[in-house]
Amino acid sequence: MAKDVWNLWLECDEVRRLVSGRVEEILLP
């Protein structure tokens, strides 16, 4: 149970990092 939650959190964190990186690429000139 806790392991699944941890894996989900890691995936979300990775996705968030990828998305924020994309946003920075788009917003920054």
PDB file of C-alpha atoms in Angstrom:
ATOM      1  CA  MET A   1       0.000   0.000   0.000  1.00  0.00           C
ATOM      2  CA  ALA A   2       2.557   2.574   1.141  1.00  0.00           C
ATOM      3  CA  LYS A   3       4.872   1.388  -1.636  1.00  0.00           C
ATOM      4  CA  ASP A   4       2.185   2.046  -4.262  1.00  0.00           C
ATOM      5  CA  VAL A   5       1.567   5.519  -2.869  1.00  0.00           C
ATOM      6  CA  TRP A   6       5.302   6.210  -2.902  1.00  0.00           C
ATOM      7  CA  ASN A   7       5.568   5.073  -6.541  1.00  0.00           C
ATOM      8  CA  LEU A   8       2.622   7.260  -7.502  1.00  0.00           C
ATOM      9  CA  TRP A   9       4.185  10.233  -5.709  1.00  0.00           C
ATOM     10  CA  LEU A  10       7.505   9.677  -7.492  1.00  0.00           C
ATOM     11  CA  GLU A  11       5.713   9.474 -10.840  1.00  0.00           C
ATOM     12  CA  CYS A  12       3.785  12.660 -10.104  1.00  0.00           C
ATOM     13  CA  ASP A  13       6.992  14.409  -9.031  1.00  0.00           C
ATOM     14  CA  GLU A  14       8.728  13.310 -12.240  1.00  0.00           C
ATOM     15  CA  VAL A  15       5.787  14.412 -14.361  1.00  0.00           C
ATOM     16  CA  ARG A  16       5.662  17.741 -12.529  1.00  0.00           C
ATOM     17  CA  ARG A  17       9.377  18.263 -13.192  1.00  0.00           C
ATOM     18  CA  LEU A  18       8.954  17.423 -16.889  1.00  0.00           C
ATOM     19  CA  VAL A  19       5.930  19.702 -17.205  1.00  0.00           C
ATOM     20  CA  SER A  20       7.601  22.602 -15.391  1.00  0.00           C
ATOM     21  CA  GLY A  21      10.645  22.143 -17.631  1.00  0.00           C
ATOM     22  CA  ARG A  22       8.413  22.318 -20.718  1.00  0.00           C
ATOM     23  CA  VAL A  23       6.630  25.387 -19.360  1.00  0.00           C
ATOM     24  CA  GLU A  24       9.964  27.118 -18.793  1.00  0.00           C
ATOM     25  CA  GLU A  25      11.051  26.261 -22.343  1.00  0.00           C
ATOM     26  CA  ILE A  26       7.816  27.718 -23.700  1.00  0.00           C
ATOM     27  CA  LEU A  27       7.740  30.830 -21.510  1.00  0.00           C
ATOM     28  CA  LEU A  28      11.421  31.752 -21.647  1.00  0.00           C
ATOM     29  CA  PRO A  29      12.627  33.379 -24.868  1.00  0.00           C
TER      30      PRO A  29
END
